[in-house]
């Protein structure tokens, strides 16, 4: 049954190869001081930084530089960004980068006017903001996290060996996001592939729960099929704009709440993957890829009906003369073949994980419900061993 | 290729069998005077009117009654509604009903502060509002038009034999809509079926254009498959909440701009169907059903690749040993079989159309481009004859 829910997603999106110019339409809506958030400097090499600065200057904005947001933004960096925003009384947080920059900008936005430590309040205690939120805008340069149209933020605390995501209320969503697929063309292939798997896993986490044939599941299948189609083109020809544009659009809808409406979701692959990231600092999408198949194979029999549907609808497995278990297993085998073809990490060793780290990763794994099987810590250790 | 676009849909949705109570959360955001818009009185029989009035009273609102919105709301009714809103200085237009009430509320909303005649300005000249817009909220009692989450409005002028839709800018979308699938359970079966076909046709009009395998087409297929699945359950068991809830949710996403993003669309079935409606006042979904198959069969060869895809993906037609034309024709035959099963109008005679009306219907048909074939007036006459 499609359960009860509310849906509200007011982020305005500008999509396409000339979409950056719409920043001129958005900037006049906000005050004079803009905190410009970006990562390690690739936006300076590929010209996106200059293009954004030119538009900010043309609109008479005072720019506060906030560079060096790392792939897994840290609690320490978050505290620095909050101080910067406070000291300069910024009016808009403009993230120029991938999901890390967008996530970080949202974490800053809810913390500037908050007296408590943001890591403790939002990521350890999962509280909601009770202060004024600074508006966020995004210029996206990488497809994957969906952070450009959701209220999620993932922050890492290396001291505590924790990487934790908080999905805030709708009011924390970016006010606008600019999605130019051409900006993603300069990404290294491995990062593109990591993003593709992140998208696929977002869909899986929302799809593999519940037993009903509801609209959300049909939409999820459409997104998966679109992604598989475009990913194979993009891996063979990374400069293919058509494929990259469809991947970018799929990423947004894979995690902007739509396909989770009215159903349960299962975020255990993210929980395990984030624990791997907390210990190793490995690339997010690759951590998900490395643990996905052992996880899904371990729960397959508990959600057999959905895994059979996945095999038939997403991978065109012919069920004739096969048991449900065989059909479901063939679906996961087809998924494995696709993962190998696009070139994701197929095990944890590729990410630098060794056997002696597994207990610490299991300790850092948050056990959620919602999936076909409630995992124990021992289950997590077993899945990690099979992922090595 | 996924073309350039902007996407912004800020309507807040409350979905589920207890969703009406969220009207209490929305009403305090608006001023004291509410224009309560509804149709012919079914909402009084089924108790929805009383439930809404109780909430309005509990929130201290002054209610301005605006009853009698007809299935095809007229320009004359629109002018009455505008006068009512002006005379009472209303702060919120609350539509309680199906798409007709929502469409009408939006037309009133852009006309209250406009000096010109709304029919001339918005429906004959397709101008945009240049005045303050009165906010609209919806309590939906019928699934079909998607009007609860879009900026469209269709108004009929019987004197001029015209039924014209205008899709306004994002700012005309309802501020909130309450979707309670249980409210749809009291609908006569023929109206439910008409709504189902309206939904299906909305998806078709956006799907059957362009040659690309883009994300929008995959999402459209997901919605079609969900609708076909749920419609067969609902026709056999109209009180099935699960099926009705999925139909309601599919209706919203079938026409809230998402599946049209980045691609061309073809609204010719609506253009012909609306002309039939202008002459006969027949039920909207049934007019679409009566002309769909002759239209699609007439353009099938011009968009063969998409019709083959439709046959394989939506209707599971096996292509082995068949020509593309045979596969495409089998897809449309499967669609015809489904239409007969759910019980839509299969020809125009069922709707009271006679041969002598066809020229007038063709005269009232607006010829749009965007489809696989640019129709001439003669093509429309041919399609109408085949639809008789």
XYZ file of C-alpha atoms in Angstrom:
776
model
C 0.000 0.000 0.000
C 1.127 3.523 -0.739
C 1.469 4.906 2.774
C 0.767 8.433 4.007
C 3.340 11.117 3.349
C 3.915 14.746 2.524
C 5.986 15.872 -0.431
C 7.515 19.291 -0.870
C 10.566 20.058 -2.932
C 10.905 23.715 -3.842
C 14.481 23.725 -5.184
C 14.555 25.533 -8.495
C 16.686 23.750 -11.073
C 18.364 25.162 -14.154
C 19.513 22.348 -16.387
C 21.572 22.371 -19.561
C 24.740 23.464 -21.257
C 24.006 27.180 -20.865
C 22.439 27.009 -17.423
C 25.134 28.919 -15.524
C 23.794 32.199 -16.889
C 20.686 31.758 -14.735
C 22.878 32.512 -11.712
C 22.245 36.102 -12.809
C 18.523 35.564 -12.171
C 19.051 34.095 -8.708
C 21.732 36.315 -7.156
C 19.597 39.491 -6.955
C 17.217 37.631 -4.609
C 19.879 37.494 -1.868
C 22.008 39.973 0.090
C 25.406 41.298 -0.802
C 27.807 38.803 0.784
C 28.294 35.357 -0.768
C 30.388 32.571 0.761
C 31.867 30.747 -2.228
C 32.376 27.099 -1.324
C 34.524 24.792 -3.438
C 36.944 21.934 -3.225
C 40.535 21.251 -4.121
C 40.997 23.547 -7.064
C 39.727 21.600 -10.078
C 37.122 24.324 -10.613
C 40.016 26.764 -11.013
C 41.671 24.586 -13.662
C 38.555 23.971 -15.727
C 37.386 27.584 -15.746
C 34.176 27.125 -13.752
C 35.532 29.179 -10.843
C 36.313 32.127 -13.118
C 32.906 31.932 -14.773
C 31.161 31.980 -11.401
C 33.344 34.809 -10.029
C 32.598 36.908 -13.096
C 28.858 36.536 -12.510
C 29.235 37.298 -8.783
C 31.248 40.444 -9.598
C 28.804 41.539 -12.290
C 26.064 41.301 -9.652
C 28.033 43.422 -7.187
C 28.526 40.685 -4.621
C 31.210 40.604 -1.938
C 32.827 37.165 -2.159
C 34.032 35.282 0.916
C 36.324 32.444 -0.225
C 35.768 29.046 1.389
C 38.035 26.643 -0.483
C 39.364 23.198 0.329
C 36.165 21.273 0.997
C 37.381 17.682 0.954
C 35.587 14.703 -0.704
C 34.404 13.622 2.759
C 33.869 17.004 4.464
C 34.935 16.933 8.098
C 33.457 18.287 11.290
C 36.570 20.444 11.701
C 36.108 21.972 8.250
C 32.438 22.528 9.049
C 33.363 24.505 12.182
C 35.768 26.638 10.125
C 33.079 27.347 7.543
C 30.584 28.318 10.209
C 33.086 30.805 11.697
C 33.762 32.263 8.254
C 30.039 32.743 7.640
C 29.522 34.331 11.038
C 32.533 36.645 10.833
C 31.435 37.899 7.419
C 27.676 37.882 8.017
C 27.124 36.061 4.736
C 23.769 36.178 2.987
C 24.127 33.218 0.630
C 26.199 30.031 0.649
C 27.109 29.164 -2.947
C 28.519 25.653 -3.391
C 30.466 25.077 -6.604
C 31.380 21.415 -6.831
C 29.954 17.963 -6.253
C 27.870 16.505 -3.478
C 30.559 17.150 -0.868
C 30.381 20.904 -1.408
C 26.554 20.867 -1.427
C 26.400 18.717 1.721
C 28.901 20.961 3.459
C 27.040 24.124 2.455
C 23.813 22.761 3.958
C 25.612 21.818 7.175
C 27.010 25.363 7.411
C 23.581 26.836 6.613
C 21.919 25.309 9.682
C 24.869 26.036 11.981
C 25.698 29.707 11.461
C 22.988 30.902 13.845
C 23.200 27.926 16.184
C 25.082 28.196 19.483
C 25.872 24.520 19.927
C 28.541 22.499 18.190
C 27.027 21.419 14.854
C 28.605 17.955 14.866
C 27.121 17.140 18.253
C 23.729 18.692 17.570
C 23.011 17.556 14.032
C 25.116 14.456 13.443
C 25.427 12.809 16.836
C 22.026 13.814 18.212
C 20.118 14.190 14.874
C 18.352 17.337 16.095
C 16.532 19.731 13.792
C 17.644 23.356 13.365
C 15.862 25.824 15.639
C 17.596 28.899 14.247
C 17.559 30.995 11.098
C 18.953 29.073 8.111
C 21.266 30.770 5.607
C 20.075 30.055 2.041
C 22.131 27.687 -0.128
C 22.606 27.630 -3.899
C 24.572 25.033 -5.869
C 26.520 24.964 -9.113
C 26.947 21.240 -9.609
C 30.089 19.840 -11.229
C 29.615 16.124 -10.559
C 26.564 13.859 -10.786
C 25.937 11.405 -8.015
C 24.763 12.366 -4.592
C 21.523 14.174 -5.452
C 22.509 16.710 -2.799
C 21.528 19.492 -5.230
C 17.819 18.804 -4.622
C 17.566 17.269 -1.189
C 18.066 18.189 2.445
C 20.762 15.631 3.189
C 24.237 16.304 4.510
C 26.987 13.790 5.347
C 29.841 14.871 7.607
C 32.877 12.857 8.721
C 34.580 12.999 12.101
C 37.978 11.322 11.807
C 38.733 11.605 15.540
C 35.595 9.634 16.317
C 35.848 7.349 13.231
C 32.318 8.324 12.239
C 30.743 9.398 8.941
C 27.124 10.336 9.525
C 24.373 11.650 7.290
C 21.425 13.733 8.445
C 18.404 14.359 6.238
C 17.053 17.706 7.427
C 13.584 19.142 6.816
C 12.505 20.557 3.447
C 13.526 24.078 4.429
C 17.206 23.042 4.269
C 17.020 22.094 0.576
C 19.000 24.370 -1.754
C 16.980 27.334 -3.013
C 18.363 26.777 -6.483
C 20.782 24.458 -8.239
C 22.470 24.857 -11.594
C 23.063 21.586 -13.410
C 25.312 21.854 -16.441
C 26.220 18.380 -17.720
C 29.171 19.884 -19.589
C 30.768 20.736 -16.221
C 30.942 17.003 -15.477
C 32.908 16.179 -18.655
C 36.304 17.061 -17.124
C 35.901 14.634 -14.202
C 38.357 11.737 -14.043
C 36.653 8.563 -15.261
C 36.948 6.859 -11.900
C 35.010 9.676 -10.256
C 32.344 9.534 -12.945
C 31.967 5.790 -12.370
C 31.867 6.281 -8.615
C 29.059 8.787 -9.081
C 27.154 6.391 -11.341
C 27.299 3.662 -8.744
C 26.273 6.081 -6.005
C 23.172 6.929 -8.061
C 22.373 3.267 -8.674
C 22.711 2.466 -5.015
C 20.472 5.353 -3.982
C 17.754 3.823 -6.121
C 18.401 0.321 -4.742
C 18.204 1.510 -1.129
C 14.723 2.866 -1.749
C 13.613 0.013 -4.016
C 14.629 -3.016 -1.939
C 12.062 -2.667 0.835
C 8.351 -3.343 1.074
C 6.440 -5.932 -0.942
C 4.028 -3.734 -2.900
C 3.788 -2.891 -6.572
C 3.509 0.821 -5.961
C 4.208 3.785 -8.222
C 7.481 4.555 -6.424
C 8.878 1.155 -7.424
C 7.904 1.649 -11.076
C 9.603 5.060 -11.078
C 12.679 3.509 -9.445
C 12.855 0.895 -12.199
C 12.606 3.596 -14.848
C 15.502 5.468 -13.253
C 17.616 2.305 -12.975
C 17.045 1.398 -16.622
C 17.856 4.913 -17.764
C 21.034 4.905 -15.695
C 22.199 1.499 -16.921
C 21.586 2.578 -20.523
C 23.428 5.882 -20.197
C 26.254 4.527 -18.034
C 27.311 2.027 -20.690
C 27.465 4.823 -23.275
C 29.335 7.148 -20.899
C 31.918 4.551 -19.888
C 32.707 3.837 -23.540
C 32.620 7.541 -24.442
C 32.930 9.825 -21.395
C 32.513 12.942 -23.560
C 29.048 11.867 -24.709
C 26.903 14.819 -23.622
C 23.617 13.000 -24.114
C 24.613 10.177 -21.780
C 26.164 12.511 -19.205
C 23.090 14.750 -19.215
C 20.761 11.805 -18.587
C 23.049 10.548 -15.815
C 22.995 13.973 -14.188
C 19.199 14.187 -14.318
C 18.798 10.614 -13.060
C 21.067 11.423 -10.112
C 18.799 14.269 -9.043
C 15.635 12.162 -9.084
C 17.321 9.157 -7.531
C 17.594 11.001 -4.230
C 15.242 13.945 -3.968
C 12.640 12.013 -1.914
C 10.265 11.152 -4.813
C 10.935 7.409 -5.109
C 10.783 6.958 -1.331
C 7.265 8.365 -1.047
C 4.736 6.083 0.596
C 7.130 3.192 1.204
C 9.812 1.918 3.522
C 13.467 2.307 2.580
C 16.625 0.392 3.498
C 19.834 2.403 3.853
C 22.113 -0.381 5.151
C 24.510 -0.304 2.173
C 25.084 3.371 2.904
C 25.519 2.640 6.597
C 28.205 0.031 5.932
C 29.776 2.062 3.112
C 29.940 5.186 5.257
C 31.632 3.227 8.029
C 34.219 2.089 5.492
C 34.618 5.740 4.464
C 35.027 6.867 8.061
C 37.922 4.426 8.564
C 39.599 4.658 5.134
C 38.468 7.988 3.581
C 37.789 5.993 0.378
C 35.573 7.450 -2.367
C 31.911 7.228 -1.332
C 30.478 5.487 -4.415
C 33.261 2.918 -4.403
C 32.648 2.014 -0.757
C 29.014 1.319 -1.651
C 29.981 -0.762 -4.652
C 32.403 -2.898 -2.647
C 29.814 -3.991 -0.080
C 26.596 -4.027 -2.165
C 26.582 -7.492 -3.651
C 27.526 -9.348 -0.456
C 24.799 -7.367 1.324
C 22.090 -8.009 -1.266
C 23.019 -11.681 -1.572
C 22.759 -11.998 2.216
C 19.216 -10.566 2.326
C 17.929 -11.874 -1.029
C 15.879 -14.722 0.403
C 14.152 -12.358 2.866
C 12.890 -10.124 0.051
C 12.672 -12.681 -2.698
C 9.622 -11.245 -4.450
C 11.306 -7.864 -4.982
C 14.584 -9.434 -6.108
C 12.676 -11.520 -8.662
C 10.958 -8.370 -9.904
C 14.332 -6.588 -10.067
C 15.752 -9.406 -12.177
C 12.843 -9.451 -14.607
C 12.118 -5.732 -14.907
C 15.573 -4.176 -14.659
C 17.770 -6.927 -16.135
C 15.301 -8.729 -18.427
C 15.999 -12.100 -16.828
C 13.677 -14.694 -18.377
C 11.977 -16.619 -15.564
C 10.892 -19.624 -17.631
C 11.708 -22.939 -15.973
C 13.576 -21.330 -13.077
C 12.864 -21.112 -9.375
C 12.355 -17.677 -7.840
C 15.726 -17.991 -6.131
C 17.427 -18.726 -9.429
C 15.745 -15.742 -11.092
C 16.706 -13.439 -8.219
C 20.301 -14.694 -8.243
C 20.499 -14.139 -12.000
C 19.383 -10.548 -11.472
C 22.199 -9.931 -8.990
C 24.638 -11.663 -11.361
C 23.543 -9.295 -14.133
C 24.049 -6.367 -11.770
C 27.531 -7.700 -10.943
C 28.373 -7.982 -14.644
C 27.269 -4.357 -15.180
C 29.340 -3.196 -12.204
C 32.414 -4.947 -13.627
C 31.753 -3.426 -17.049
C 31.576 0.148 -15.771
C 34.570 -0.486 -13.517
C 33.594 0.087 -9.891
C 35.488 -1.324 -6.902
C 34.434 -4.949 -6.535
C 35.923 -5.511 -3.086
C 37.211 -3.684 -0.040
C 40.864 -4.601 -0.594
C 40.870 -2.316 -3.641
C 40.005 0.505 -1.235
C 42.863 -0.283 1.142
C 40.815 -2.190 3.695
C 42.565 -5.033 5.493
C 41.111 -7.768 7.667
C 42.225 -6.102 10.908
C 40.031 -3.068 10.110
C 36.759 -5.002 9.893
C 35.858 -4.877 13.571
C 36.338 -1.115 13.662
C 34.189 -0.718 10.522
C 31.471 -2.853 12.114
C 31.668 -0.691 15.249
C 31.169 2.428 13.105
C 28.177 0.943 11.229
C 24.792 2.275 12.302
C 22.180 -0.516 12.252
C 18.922 0.720 10.705
C 15.647 -1.068 10.116
C 13.389 -0.817 7.076
C 15.092 -3.501 4.995
C 14.089 -7.102 4.392
C 16.278 -8.290 7.240
C 17.291 -6.565 10.470
C 21.082 -6.894 10.566
C 23.062 -7.605 13.711
C 26.658 -6.508 14.266
C 27.687 -10.084 13.467
C 25.823 -9.909 10.149
C 27.783 -6.760 9.307
C 31.076 -8.492 10.088
C 30.064 -11.418 7.856
C 29.155 -9.058 4.989
C 32.445 -7.180 5.431
C 34.411 -10.435 5.290
C 32.612 -11.403 2.102
C 33.364 -7.947 0.702
C 37.117 -8.239 1.257
C 19.526 14.626 -26.181
C 18.130 15.942 -22.920
C 17.523 19.567 -23.853
C 17.870 22.648 -21.673
C 15.125 23.456 -19.213
C 14.283 24.804 -15.815
C 12.275 22.868 -13.261
C 10.489 24.335 -10.291
C 7.469 22.843 -8.604
C 6.871 24.173 -5.117
C 3.363 22.775 -4.507
C 3.278 21.110 -1.111
C 1.414 17.806 -1.180
C -0.254 15.970 1.689
C -1.071 12.433 0.640
C -2.984 9.692 2.401
C -6.152 8.663 4.127
C -5.738 11.170 6.971
C -4.326 14.016 4.902
C -7.247 16.428 5.243
C -6.135 17.327 8.777
C -3.088 19.077 7.289
C -5.452 21.785 6.063
C -5.073 23.005 9.654
C -1.361 23.522 9.003
C -1.904 25.460 5.788
C -4.825 27.772 6.571
C -2.972 29.931 9.140
C -0.545 30.973 6.366
C -3.292 32.924 4.565
C -5.700 35.756 5.338
C -9.167 35.530 6.798
C -11.400 35.180 3.733
C -11.531 31.896 1.808
C -13.445 31.370 -1.455
C -14.656 27.778 -1.277
C -14.891 26.373 -4.794
C -16.745 23.157 -5.539
C -18.922 21.486 -8.112
C -22.399 20.079 -8.310
C -22.945 18.945 -4.760
C -21.379 15.465 -4.548
C -19.007 16.810 -1.912
C -22.066 17.638 0.180
C -23.414 14.090 -0.136
C -20.178 12.308 0.706
C -19.319 14.478 3.718
C -16.171 16.088 2.337
C -17.820 19.534 2.261
C -18.739 19.317 5.940
C -15.279 18.138 6.918
C -13.675 21.058 5.079
C -16.139 23.610 6.483
C -15.441 22.382 10.001
C -11.726 22.953 9.528
C -12.324 26.400 7.980
C -14.538 27.362 10.907
C -12.093 26.009 13.463
C -9.463 28.239 11.889
C -11.673 31.306 12.084
C -12.055 31.786 8.350
C -14.821 33.699 6.614
C -16.132 31.419 3.872
C -17.311 32.745 0.503
C -19.297 30.008 -1.250
C -18.542 29.420 -4.929
C -20.512 26.327 -5.904
C -21.565 24.915 -9.238
C -18.256 24.614 -11.051
C -19.150 22.412 -14.014
C -17.077 19.519 -15.404
C -15.949 21.808 -18.237
C -15.771 25.177 -16.439
C -16.970 28.010 -18.639
C -15.744 31.516 -19.308
C -19.054 32.831 -17.926
C -18.562 30.940 -14.664
C -14.996 32.204 -14.501
C -16.209 35.815 -14.764
C -18.694 35.167 -11.924
C -15.972 33.673 -9.750
C -13.681 36.617 -10.376
C -16.437 39.045 -9.343
C -17.082 37.043 -6.185
C -13.399 37.111 -5.266
C -13.166 40.835 -5.917
C -16.334 41.743 -4.049
C -15.206 39.775 -1.000
C -11.486 40.567 -1.210
C -10.665 36.877 -0.758
C -7.250 35.800 0.499
C -7.274 32.160 -0.569
C -9.066 30.165 -3.256
C -9.747 26.668 -1.931
C -10.848 24.179 -4.604
C -12.602 21.069 -3.297
C -13.194 18.694 -6.191
C -11.503 17.315 -9.278
C -9.436 18.907 -11.977
C -12.269 21.178 -13.084
C -12.375 22.913 -9.706
C -8.573 23.206 -9.542
C -8.363 24.530 -13.120
C -11.119 27.029 -12.410
C -9.481 28.182 -9.149
C -6.225 28.890 -11.001
C -8.070 30.824 -13.702
C -9.763 32.933 -11.022
C -6.439 33.415 -9.204
C -4.777 35.165 -12.146
C -7.876 37.221 -13.009
C -8.988 38.835 -9.759
C -6.488 41.686 -10.031
C -6.527 41.863 -13.825
C -8.548 44.563 -15.585
C -9.051 42.750 -18.873
C -11.483 39.954 -19.643
C -9.766 36.744 -18.516
C -11.023 34.627 -21.429
C -9.626 37.062 -23.986
C -6.333 37.665 -22.167
C -5.386 34.197 -21.027
C -7.200 31.764 -23.302
C -7.503 33.543 -26.619
C -4.257 35.527 -26.431
C -2.273 33.185 -24.113
C -0.829 36.128 -22.171
C 0.892 35.772 -18.798
C -0.505 37.415 -15.660
C 0.969 40.818 -14.891
C -0.978 41.317 -11.675
C -0.977 39.961 -8.137
C -2.082 36.311 -8.044
C -4.417 35.034 -5.311
C -3.031 31.823 -3.766
C -4.786 28.524 -4.548
C -5.103 25.387 -2.431
C -6.766 22.120 -3.496
C -8.559 19.282 -1.758
C -8.650 16.696 -4.531
C -11.602 14.317 -4.873
C -10.831 12.772 -8.268
C -7.603 11.530 -9.839
C -6.907 12.452 -13.425
C -5.931 15.896 -14.566
C -2.836 16.489 -12.461
C -4.138 20.016 -11.956
C -3.300 19.721 -8.243
C 0.437 20.126 -8.991
C 0.668 22.061 -12.219
C -0.059 25.522 -13.587
C -2.557 24.442 -16.239
C -6.137 25.603 -16.602
C -8.685 24.615 -19.253
C -11.711 26.841 -19.810
C -14.613 26.346 -22.229
C -16.453 29.037 -24.137
C -19.678 27.576 -25.486
C -20.606 30.716 -27.452
C -17.361 30.464 -29.369
C -17.298 26.632 -29.452
C -13.817 26.658 -27.916
C -12.201 24.723 -25.064
C -8.703 26.034 -24.490
C -5.986 25.188 -22.002
C -3.282 27.575 -20.844
C -0.224 26.370 -18.931
C 0.783 29.363 -16.823
C 4.142 29.986 -15.132
C 5.249 28.139 -11.988
C 3.880 30.883 -9.731
C 0.313 29.845 -10.648
C 0.726 26.312 -9.278
C -1.335 25.555 -6.168
C 0.483 26.406 -2.936
C -0.705 23.136 -1.439
C -2.844 20.174 -2.417
C -4.417 17.543 -0.227
C -4.659 14.122 -1.855
C -6.802 11.629 0.002
C -7.342 8.506 -2.125
C -10.331 7.619 0.045
C -12.125 10.715 -1.290
C -12.032 9.154 -4.766
C -13.777 5.941 -3.683
C -17.280 7.404 -4.012
C -16.829 8.420 -7.651
C -19.037 6.697 -10.211
C -17.020 4.023 -12.010
C -17.322 5.758 -15.372
C -15.692 8.881 -13.927
C -12.911 6.821 -12.372
C -12.246 5.186 -15.733
C -12.344 8.530 -17.522
C -9.738 9.815 -15.080
C -7.551 6.767 -15.638
C -7.576 7.311 -19.375
C -6.856 11.011 -18.930
C -3.765 10.070 -16.918
C -2.636 7.544 -19.512
C -3.067 10.031 -22.307
C -1.109 12.723 -20.442
C 1.800 10.322 -20.330
C 1.395 9.388 -24.001
C 1.345 13.020 -25.128
C 4.729 13.593 -23.506
C 6.166 10.194 -24.465
C 5.315 10.072 -28.165
C 7.718 12.742 -29.383
C 11.457 12.872 -29.895
C 13.675 9.921 -30.779
C 15.961 9.785 -27.753
C 16.271 7.292 -24.939
C 16.231 9.928 -22.252
C 15.384 9.735 -18.560
C 11.986 11.350 -19.111
C 10.917 8.464 -21.363
C 12.000 5.861 -18.801
C 10.029 7.664 -16.102
C 7.022 7.858 -18.443
C 7.179 4.099 -18.988
C 7.315 3.518 -15.248
C 4.216 5.637 -14.764
C 2.357 3.869 -17.606
C 3.158 0.435 -16.202
C 2.111 1.450 -12.710
C -1.145 2.861 -14.064
C -1.974 -0.190 -16.179
C -1.288 -2.447 -13.205
C -3.416 -0.442 -10.769
C -6.212 0.304 -13.248
C -6.945 -3.377 -13.799
C -7.215 -3.899 -10.038
C -9.386 -0.781 -9.594
C -11.777 -1.669 -12.414
C -12.349 -5.114 -10.911
C -12.527 -3.721 -7.361
C -13.164 0.046 -7.276
C -12.916 0.108 -3.458
C -9.319 -1.161 -3.523
C -7.483 1.601 -1.646
C -4.039 0.426 -2.706
C -4.897 0.630 -6.399
C -6.734 3.936 -6.044
C -3.855 5.474 -4.086
C -1.335 4.494 -6.744
C -3.620 5.835 -9.474
C -3.901 9.133 -7.617
C -0.150 9.466 -7.207
C 0.498 8.477 -10.822
C -1.961 11.149 -11.974
C 0.020 13.845 -10.165
C 3.348 12.863 -11.723
C 1.857 12.260 -15.149
C 1.297 15.990 -15.560
C 3.384 18.082 -13.209
C 6.038 18.877 -15.860
C 8.596 16.220 -14.785
C 8.259 13.777 -17.688
C 8.272 16.596 -20.232
C 11.645 17.932 -19.091
C 14.270 18.173 -21.805
C 12.110 16.803 -24.606
C 9.442 17.735 -27.106
C 5.820 16.900 -26.403
C 2.795 16.287 -28.634
C -0.568 17.483 -27.340
C -2.648 16.737 -30.444
C -4.923 14.159 -28.782
C -5.823 16.815 -26.232
C -6.361 19.385 -28.984
C -8.789 17.108 -30.838
C -10.403 15.850 -27.629
C -10.898 19.383 -26.326
C -12.546 20.373 -29.601
C -14.922 17.437 -29.169
C -15.572 18.651 -25.633
C -16.229 22.214 -26.811
C -18.931 20.976 -29.217
C -20.468 18.183 -27.109
C -19.557 18.930 -23.452
C -18.599 15.233 -23.196
C -16.390 14.012 -20.326
C -12.772 15.024 -20.938
C -11.072 11.626 -20.517
C -13.624 9.934 -22.757
C -13.088 12.438 -25.574
C -9.376 11.613 -25.459
C -10.050 7.883 -25.469
C -12.365 8.097 -28.468
C -9.798 9.770 -30.724
C -6.494 8.324 -29.390
C -6.138 5.121 -31.357
C -7.074 6.574 -34.756
C -4.584 9.390 -34.053
C -1.730 7.142 -32.960
C -2.326 4.702 -35.818
C -2.211 7.621 -38.247
C 1.206 8.817 -36.991
C 2.727 5.444 -36.048
C 4.939 5.156 -39.119
C 6.358 8.659 -38.533
C 7.561 7.756 -35.044
C 8.090 4.062 -35.524
C 11.090 3.713 -33.198
C 9.149 5.073 -30.227
C 6.051 2.996 -30.979
C 8.238 -0.136 -31.120
C 9.748 0.814 -27.767
C 6.242 1.422 -26.373
C 5.147 -2.041 -27.518
C 8.147 -3.798 -26.004
C 8.576 -1.851 -22.769
C 4.998 -1.051 -21.810
C 3.096 -4.005 -23.290
C 5.796 -6.700 -23.311
C 5.312 -7.395 -27.026
C 7.893 -9.954 -28.128
C 9.628 -8.626 -31.248
C 11.060 -11.939 -32.451
C 10.461 -12.566 -36.137
C 8.334 -9.438 -36.604
C 8.881 -6.245 -38.542
C 9.035 -2.988 -36.609
C 5.635 -2.047 -38.001
C 4.150 -5.294 -36.764
C 5.638 -4.796 -33.299
C 4.373 -1.211 -33.126
C 0.893 -2.244 -34.296
C 0.804 -5.000 -31.675
C 1.608 -2.412 -29.009
C -1.347 -0.282 -30.060
C -3.533 -3.401 -30.225
C -2.545 -4.213 -26.646
C -3.389 -0.650 -25.640
C -6.780 -1.042 -27.367
C -7.421 -4.263 -25.485
C -6.602 -2.547 -22.188
C -8.899 0.375 -23.056
C -11.750 -2.045 -23.799
C -11.070 -3.896 -20.551
C -11.243 -0.792 -18.364
C -14.259 0.438 -20.323
C -13.492 3.788 -21.905
C -15.383 5.262 -24.849
C -14.051 3.563 -27.975
C -15.640 5.942 -30.498
C -17.185 9.365 -30.805
C -20.732 8.078 -31.412
C -20.796 6.904 -27.775
C -20.272 10.557 -26.841
C -23.144 11.818 -28.976
C -21.063 12.986 -31.915
C -22.644 12.668 -35.345
C -21.066 12.990 -38.764
C -22.434 16.485 -39.317
C -20.471 17.773 -36.299
C -17.045 16.738 -37.583
C -16.320 19.878 -39.594
C -17.110 22.078 -36.584
C -14.870 19.929 -34.378
C -12.064 20.216 -36.915
C -12.568 23.994 -36.966
C -12.221 24.087 -33.168
C -9.055 21.955 -33.169
C -5.836 23.883 -32.551
C -3.005 22.434 -34.682
C 0.204 22.163 -32.640
C 3.644 20.927 -33.604
C 5.997 18.780 -31.536
C 4.620 15.405 -32.600
C 5.918 12.916 -35.127
C 3.718 14.387 -37.845
C 2.436 17.916 -38.344
C -1.313 17.504 -38.852
C -3.359 19.483 -41.337
C -7.043 20.274 -40.905
C -7.743 17.489 -43.422
C -5.759 15.030 -41.273
C -7.944 15.992 -38.310
C -11.116 15.358 -40.327
C -9.772 11.956 -41.367
C -8.943 11.053 -37.745
C -12.387 12.217 -36.610
C -14.078 10.077 -39.273
C -12.072 7.066 -38.127
C -13.053 7.840 -34.548
C -16.797 7.827 -35.273
